[in-house]
Amino acid sequence: MSFADRLAEAVQTSGSVTCVGLDPRKSQLPATLRDSVSTDSPDAWAAAYTQFCTEIIDVVAGRVACVKPQAAFFEQLGPAGMVSLGQVISYARKVGLLVITDGKRNDIGSTATAYADAYLGTDSPWGSDSLTVSPYLGRDSLEPFVEVCDARDAGIFVLVKTSNPGGGLLQDRVCDGKTIYASVAELVSELNSTRIGKSGYGPVGAVVGATYPEQLAELRSAMPGAWILIPGFGAQGGSADDVKAGFDGSGLGAVVNSSRHIIFAHSRPEYKDKFGDVKWLDAVSAATDEMNAQLRF
Amino acid sequence: MSFADRLAEAVQTSGSVTCVGLDPRKSQLPATLRDSVSTDSPDAWAAAYTQFCTEIIDVVAGRVACVKPQAAFFEQLGPAGMVSLGQVISYARKVGLLVITDGKRNDIGSTATAYADAYLGTDSPWGSDSLTVSPYLGRDSLEPFVEVCDARDAGIFVLVKTSNPGGGLLQDRVCDGKTIYASVAELVSELNSTRIGKSGYGPVGAVVGATYPEQLAELRSAMPGAWILIPGFGAQGGSADDVKAGFDGSGLGAVVNSSRHIIFAHSRPEYKDKFGDVKWLDAVSAATDEMNAQLRF
């Protein structure tokens, strides 16, 4: 089944449009887990990251649409971290969760193909269902990824309109009456046009931040065949009302990512006293329920 | 010593502005090396990549300004490839070659810091002198990298005007009378402005393709304090005349990358019969001399 159709099925089966961002950070791990790291070695921290992420995966499995491991935090540990990333991805898939690896990779020609080959599809070293990619290099930097998506029933999410304040510097520039993000959206639609599956969506998705609700509405209609990955919900300030416009009439077409608010829920004021570090997984569970409830339109 | 000053010194000491791109590909390795891979396992191929790259490094050490390993081809092998990447980087530094890791990483805030922490500076897991980064996310995606550069005497090369045909789709768009690549160049100059060292250059470099000589001249004067990494020479069609405009009056300010033309020189028609697969390192040596001679203005 195509990635787009699998994602539609995941949203329908779980009844959730939540994507849980797996962003392990040494300093923010629950004390119980942090203290279990005996030696300050990459291998020890990598093991803690794997345990942290797989325990979260056990809690959210069947209750959310997908998970999004952030490659950077695993890379920060060196090769040992990249082993952990692979373990986390395969564990998530084993329990039936779709995986969007957040790597924002980008290059041209055979180099882009090498990145796609590394991350996309079950048989790749980091067997993800999909990968985030950056579009600055243009169409010939996206096509090699899309070809691998075709061959492996995988997907990509192209950065279109990002959630950070500085994103506008390039993305909002208006050229010939059209913003740069709108031009990238056009490219996303073109690449999808011949690839739309049963669900009405294709393998080429887009990243559009929750912090720009008007642009989200504009981009939803500009890219009818593209799944939208919406970061910036919760910790970054995006609300449920802000993301509504990302969905189609049947509640499909978008998944909303939350990282810190769920995985580090034990540190949130409203959960700190109730759960604290010891019951950190109960905090993850409560935060997941809360987000799912907020996004049930 | 700052990265910019170290690069100036490397160009002056070696008398070369050549950057050797280390892009190992299974299918293009010399037959002698390819046949030595007994089992088709990531570990076996990673060992071959390490041998391939370190033997090239031994040949070019002291004769070129720097080397540029392409992360994608190592990532393609999975974690074993990332171990190999680390071995290649540390070997290059051990023999005194500056290392530009070509990863085109990009993200925001603490995630960008995690990438910088993974690749920049001697003590990082992949201890590179510098890293290529992609600018689509804007200023707040570059600042975290620059802060790590400040702390570790490292550098970055920001994609400004790339060598591929499709690069123009976004980069050449004209907004308010200014191209997108010119806006990125402005950002590069701003970030460098308070960071210019003895050599006259700062830690924030730029990638400008050899295939667009006019834009290279425009960007050289737009970013007087930025080292320019020029890809697209040789195999991609850029000539010595095309890259001239990248240099300042004293022959500094740019390094010119060549990958295939040097590392796979044994396959080039003009070298095939003379050296072939057995004497592939002699072909690398001859191709290095040839490129250095072409770029001695």
mmCIF file with all atom_site columns, C-alpha atoms in Angstrom, chain A residues 25 70-73 75-79 82-83 102-108 110-111 114-115 117-119 125-126 134-140 159-160 162-167 169-171 173-176 178 180-181 183-184 187 236, chain B residues 25 70-73 75-79 82-83 102-108 110-111 114-115 117-119 125-126 134-140 159-160 162-167 169-171 173-176 178 180-181 183-184 187 236:
data_model
loop_
_atom_site.group_PDB
_atom_site.id
_atom_site.type_symbol
_atom_site.label_atom_id
_atom_site.label_alt_id
_atom_site.label_comp_id
_atom_site.label_asym_id
_atom_site.label_entity_id
_atom_site.label_seq_id
_atom_site.pdbx_PDB_ins_code
_atom_site.Cartn_x
_atom_site.Cartn_y
_atom_site.Cartn_z
_atom_site.occupancy
_atom_site.B_iso_or_equiv
_atom_site.pdbx_formal_charge
_atom_site.auth_seq_id
_atom_site.auth_comp_id
_atom_site.auth_asym_id
_atom_site.auth_atom_id
_atom_site.pdbx_PDB_model_num
ATOM 1   C CA . ARG A 1 25  ? 17.834 15.404 24.752  1.00 0.00 ? 25  ARG A CA 1
ATOM 2   C CA . GLN A 1 70  ? 14.472 13.869 14.939  1.00 0.00 ? 70  GLN A CA 1
ATOM 3   C CA . ALA A 1 71  ? 17.727 12.654 13.352  1.00 0.00 ? 71  ALA A CA 1
ATOM 4   C CA . ALA A 1 72  ? 19.790 15.559 14.719  1.00 0.00 ? 72  ALA A CA 1
ATOM 5   C CA . PHE A 1 73  ? 19.558 14.472 18.362  1.00 0.00 ? 73  PHE A CA 1
ATOM 6   C CA . GLU A 1 75  ? 23.473 12.243 15.234  1.00 0.00 ? 75  GLU A CA 1
ATOM 7   C CA . GLN A 1 76  ? 24.640 14.402 18.141  1.00 0.00 ? 76  GLN A CA 1
ATOM 8   C CA . LEU A 1 77  ? 25.745 11.153 19.846  1.00 0.00 ? 77  LEU A CA 1
ATOM 9   C CA . GLY A 1 78  ? 27.784 10.054 16.815  1.00 0.00 ? 78  GLY A CA 1
ATOM 10  C CA . PRO A 1 79  ? 27.573 6.599  15.203  1.00 0.00 ? 79  PRO A CA 1
ATOM 11  C CA . MET A 1 82  ? 22.662 6.455  14.539  1.00 0.00 ? 82  MET A CA 1
ATOM 12  C CA . VAL A 1 83  ? 22.408 2.852  15.727  1.00 0.00 ? 83  VAL A CA 1
ATOM 13  C CA . ASP A 1 102 ? 12.937 14.227 10.387  1.00 0.00 ? 102 ASP A CA 1
ATOM 14  C CA . GLY A 1 103 ? 16.286 14.696 8.664   1.00 0.00 ? 103 GLY A CA 1
ATOM 15  C CA . LYS A 1 104 ? 15.619 17.650 6.321   1.00 0.00 ? 104 LYS A CA 1
ATOM 16  C CA . ARG A 1 105 ? 18.060 15.999 3.907   1.00 0.00 ? 105 ARG A CA 1
ATOM 17  C CA . ASN A 1 106 ? 18.701 17.599 0.533   1.00 0.00 ? 106 ASN A CA 1
ATOM 18  C CA . ASP A 1 107 ? 21.112 17.257 -2.371  1.00 0.00 ? 107 ASP A CA 1
ATOM 19  C CA . ILE A 1 108 ? 21.072 16.582 -6.115  1.00 0.00 ? 108 ILE A CA 1
ATOM 20  C CA . SER A 1 110 ? 22.898 10.453 -7.208  1.00 0.00 ? 110 SER A CA 1
ATOM 21  C CA . THR A 1 111 ? 23.655 12.127 -3.861  1.00 0.00 ? 111 THR A CA 1
ATOM 22  C CA . ALA A 1 114 ? 21.892 8.014  -1.656  1.00 0.00 ? 114 ALA A CA 1
ATOM 23  C CA . TYR A 1 115 ? 19.986 9.861  1.102   1.00 0.00 ? 115 TYR A CA 1
ATOM 24  C CA . ASP A 1 117 ? 18.298 4.942  -0.194  1.00 0.00 ? 117 ASP A CA 1
ATOM 25  C CA . ALA A 1 118 ? 19.543 5.403  3.387   1.00 0.00 ? 118 ALA A CA 1
ATOM 26  C CA . TYR A 1 119 ? 16.210 6.361  4.944   1.00 0.00 ? 119 TYR A CA 1
ATOM 27  C CA . PRO A 1 125 ? 19.426 1.113  6.816   1.00 0.00 ? 125 PRO A CA 1
ATOM 28  C CA . TRP A 1 126 ? 17.032 3.444  8.648   1.00 0.00 ? 126 TRP A CA 1
ATOM 29  C CA . SER A 1 134 ? 14.561 20.720 2.186   1.00 0.00 ? 134 SER A CA 1
ATOM 30  C CA . PRO A 1 135 ? 13.770 22.318 -1.226  1.00 0.00 ? 135 PRO A CA 1
ATOM 31  C CA . TYR A 1 136 ? 16.386 25.068 -1.730  1.00 0.00 ? 136 TYR A CA 1
ATOM 32  C CA . LEU A 1 137 ? 18.156 23.079 -4.483  1.00 0.00 ? 137 LEU A CA 1
ATOM 33  C CA . GLY A 1 138 ? 15.008 22.865 -6.600  1.00 0.00 ? 138 GLY A CA 1
ATOM 34  C CA . ARG A 1 139 ? 13.129 20.267 -8.615  1.00 0.00 ? 139 ARG A CA 1
ATOM 35  C CA . ASP A 1 140 ? 16.110 18.064 -9.550  1.00 0.00 ? 140 ASP A CA 1
ATOM 36  C CA . LEU A 1 159 ? 9.623  22.070 3.801   1.00 0.00 ? 159 LEU A CA 1
ATOM 37  C CA . VAL A 1 160 ? 7.143  24.621 2.424   1.00 0.00 ? 160 VAL A CA 1
ATOM 38  C CA . THR A 1 162 ? 8.029  26.457 8.395   1.00 0.00 ? 162 THR A CA 1
ATOM 39  C CA . SER A 1 163 ? 6.921  27.351 11.914  1.00 0.00 ? 163 SER A CA 1
ATOM 40  C CA . ASN A 1 164 ? 9.966  29.399 12.989  1.00 0.00 ? 164 ASN A CA 1
ATOM 41  C CA . PRO A 1 165 ? 9.965  33.224 13.049  1.00 0.00 ? 165 PRO A CA 1
ATOM 42  C CA . GLY A 1 166 ? 12.938 33.425 10.650  1.00 0.00 ? 166 GLY A CA 1
ATOM 43  C CA . GLY A 1 167 ? 11.315 31.173 8.063   1.00 0.00 ? 167 GLY A CA 1
ATOM 44  C CA . LEU A 1 169 ? 13.053 35.659 5.307   1.00 0.00 ? 169 LEU A CA 1
ATOM 45  C CA . LEU A 1 170 ? 13.077 33.513 2.158   1.00 0.00 ? 170 LEU A CA 1
ATOM 46  C CA . GLN A 1 171 ? 9.726  31.701 2.256   1.00 0.00 ? 171 GLN A CA 1
ATOM 47  C CA . ARG A 1 173 ? 9.432  36.781 -0.322  1.00 0.00 ? 173 ARG A CA 1
ATOM 48  C CA . VAL A 1 174 ? 7.057  37.682 -3.155  1.00 0.00 ? 174 VAL A CA 1
ATOM 49  C CA . CYS A 1 175 ? 8.321  37.112 -6.701  1.00 0.00 ? 175 CYS A CA 1
ATOM 50  C CA . ASP A 1 176 ? 6.102  37.892 -9.709  1.00 0.00 ? 176 ASP A CA 1
ATOM 51  C CA . LYS A 1 178 ? 3.844  34.751 -5.808  1.00 0.00 ? 178 LYS A CA 1
ATOM 52  C CA . ILE A 1 180 ? 8.438  31.443 -2.474  1.00 0.00 ? 180 ILE A CA 1
ATOM 53  C CA . TYR A 1 181 ? 6.468  29.034 -0.278  1.00 0.00 ? 181 TYR A CA 1
ATOM 54  C CA . SER A 1 183 ? 6.202  28.180 -5.588  1.00 0.00 ? 183 SER A CA 1
ATOM 55  C CA . VAL A 1 184 ? 7.425  25.248 -3.514  1.00 0.00 ? 184 VAL A CA 1
ATOM 56  C CA . LEU A 1 187 ? 6.280  21.949 -7.167  1.00 0.00 ? 187 LEU A CA 1
ATOM 57  C CA . GLN A 1 236 ? 5.661  26.472 19.856  1.00 0.00 ? 236 GLN A CA 1
ATOM 58  C CA . ARG B 1 25  ? 30.182 4.791  -4.581  1.00 0.00 ? 25  ARG B CA 1
ATOM 59  C CA . GLN B 1 70  ? 29.928 13.614 1.091   1.00 0.00 ? 70  GLN B CA 1
ATOM 60  C CA . ALA B 1 71  ? 27.890 12.388 4.077   1.00 0.00 ? 71  ALA B CA 1
ATOM 61  C CA . ALA B 1 72  ? 25.126 10.889 1.898   1.00 0.00 ? 72  ALA B CA 1
ATOM 62  C CA . PHE B 1 73  ? 27.288 8.094  0.469   1.00 0.00 ? 73  PHE B CA 1
ATOM 63  C CA . GLU B 1 75  ? 24.871 7.286  5.339   1.00 0.00 ? 75  GLU B CA 1
ATOM 64  C CA . GLN B 1 76  ? 23.753 5.037  2.479   1.00 0.00 ? 76  GLN B CA 1
ATOM 65  C CA . LEU B 1 77  ? 25.638 2.203  4.238   1.00 0.00 ? 77  LEU B CA 1
ATOM 66  C CA . GLY B 1 78  ? 23.853 2.828  7.545   1.00 0.00 ? 78  GLY B CA 1
ATOM 67  C CA . PRO B 1 79  ? 25.584 3.178  10.926  1.00 0.00 ? 79  PRO B CA 1
ATOM 68  C CA . MET B 1 82  ? 28.814 6.709  9.653   1.00 0.00 ? 82  MET B CA 1
ATOM 69  C CA . VAL B 1 83  ? 31.688 5.004  11.492  1.00 0.00 ? 83  VAL B CA 1
ATOM 70  C CA . ASP B 1 102 ? 29.143 17.995 2.955   1.00 0.00 ? 102 ASP B CA 1
ATOM 71  C CA . GLY B 1 103 ? 25.910 17.270 4.837   1.00 0.00 ? 103 GLY B CA 1
ATOM 72  C CA . LYS B 1 104 ? 23.675 20.205 3.821   1.00 0.00 ? 104 LYS B CA 1
ATOM 73  C CA . ARG B 1 105 ? 22.160 19.980 7.317   1.00 0.00 ? 105 ARG B CA 1
ATOM 74  C CA . ASN B 1 106 ? 19.505 22.456 8.361   1.00 0.00 ? 106 ASN B CA 1
ATOM 75  C CA . ASP B 1 107 ? 17.025 22.963 11.169  1.00 0.00 ? 107 ASP B CA 1
ATOM 76  C CA . ILE B 1 108 ? 16.136 25.519 13.843  1.00 0.00 ? 108 ILE B CA 1
ATOM 77  C CA . SER B 1 110 ? 18.335 23.457 19.583  1.00 0.00 ? 110 SER B CA 1
ATOM 78  C CA . THR B 1 111 ? 17.965 21.015 16.677  1.00 0.00 ? 111 THR B CA 1
ATOM 79  C CA . ALA B 1 114 ? 22.565 19.391 17.735  1.00 0.00 ? 114 ALA B CA 1
ATOM 80  C CA . TYR B 1 115 ? 23.694 19.088 14.098  1.00 0.00 ? 115 TYR B CA 1
ATOM 81  C CA . ASP B 1 117 ? 27.501 19.741 17.823  1.00 0.00 ? 117 ASP B CA 1
ATOM 82  C CA . ALA B 1 118 ? 27.633 16.486 15.840  1.00 0.00 ? 118 ALA B CA 1
ATOM 83  C CA . TYR B 1 119 ? 29.887 17.717 13.035  1.00 0.00 ? 119 TYR B CA 1
ATOM 84  C CA . PRO B 1 125 ? 31.639 12.886 16.905  1.00 0.00 ? 125 PRO B CA 1
ATOM 85  C CA . TRP B 1 126 ? 32.480 13.713 13.264  1.00 0.00 ? 126 TRP B CA 1
ATOM 86  C CA . SER B 1 134 ? 20.980 24.721 3.634   1.00 0.00 ? 134 SER B CA 1
ATOM 87  C CA . PRO B 1 135 ? 19.301 28.129 4.198   1.00 0.00 ? 135 PRO B CA 1
ATOM 88  C CA . TYR B 1 136 ? 15.575 27.598 3.431   1.00 0.00 ? 136 TYR B CA 1
ATOM 89  C CA . LEU B 1 137 ? 14.625 27.951 7.136   1.00 0.00 ? 137 LEU B CA 1
ATOM 90  C CA . GLY B 1 138 ? 16.181 31.414 7.388   1.00 0.00 ? 138 GLY B CA 1
ATOM 91  C CA . ARG B 1 139 ? 18.388 33.351 9.786   1.00 0.00 ? 139 ARG B CA 1
ATOM 92  C CA . ASP B 1 140 ? 17.387 31.553 12.993  1.00 0.00 ? 140 ASP B CA 1
ATOM 93  C CA . LEU B 1 159 ? 24.117 27.022 -0.057  1.00 0.00 ? 159 LEU B CA 1
ATOM 94  C CA . VAL B 1 160 ? 23.727 30.292 -1.996  1.00 0.00 ? 160 VAL B CA 1
ATOM 95  C CA . THR B 1 162 ? 24.104 25.888 -6.511  1.00 0.00 ? 162 THR B CA 1
ATOM 96  C CA . SER B 1 163 ? 25.568 24.285 -9.615  1.00 0.00 ? 163 SER B CA 1
ATOM 97  C CA . ASN B 1 164 ? 22.556 22.141 -10.629 1.00 0.00 ? 164 ASN B CA 1
ATOM 98  C CA . PRO B 1 165 ? 20.161 23.151 -13.453 1.00 0.00 ? 165 PRO B CA 1
ATOM 99  C CA . GLY B 1 166 ? 17.137 23.079 -11.121 1.00 0.00 ? 166 GLY B CA 1
ATOM 100 C CA . GLY B 1 167 ? 18.744 25.361 -8.547  1.00 0.00 ? 167 GLY B CA 1
ATOM 101 C CA . LEU B 1 169 ? 13.744 27.513 -9.558  1.00 0.00 ? 169 LEU B CA 1
ATOM 102 C CA . LEU B 1 170 ? 13.951 29.191 -6.147  1.00 0.00 ? 170 LEU B CA 1
ATOM 103 C CA . GLN B 1 171 ? 17.420 30.734 -6.089  1.00 0.00 ? 171 GLN B CA 1
ATOM 104 C CA . ARG B 1 173 ? 13.494 34.197 -8.384  1.00 0.00 ? 173 ARG B CA 1
ATOM 105 C CA . VAL B 1 174 ? 13.565 38.013 -8.234  1.00 0.00 ? 174 VAL B CA 1
ATOM 106 C CA . CYS B 1 175 ? 11.774 39.630 -5.279  1.00 0.00 ? 175 CYS B CA 1
ATOM 107 C CA . ASP B 1 176 ? 11.744 43.421 -4.873  1.00 0.00 ? 176 ASP B CA 1
ATOM 108 C CA . LYS B 1 178 ? 16.681 41.156 -5.703  1.00 0.00 ? 178 LYS B CA 1
ATOM 109 C CA . ILE B 1 180 ? 16.765 34.922 -3.589  1.00 0.00 ? 180 ILE B CA 1
ATOM 110 C CA . TYR B 1 181 ? 20.435 33.896 -3.840  1.00 0.00 ? 181 TYR B CA 1
ATOM 111 C CA . SER B 1 183 ? 19.255 37.695 -0.211  1.00 0.00 ? 183 SER B CA 1
ATOM 112 C CA . VAL B 1 184 ? 21.010 34.603 1.143   1.00 0.00 ? 184 VAL B CA 1
ATOM 113 C CA . LEU B 1 187 ? 22.570 37.068 5.260   1.00 0.00 ? 187 LEU B CA 1
ATOM 114 C CA . GLN B 1 236 ? 29.826 19.054 -14.085 1.00 0.00 ? 236 GLN B CA 1
#
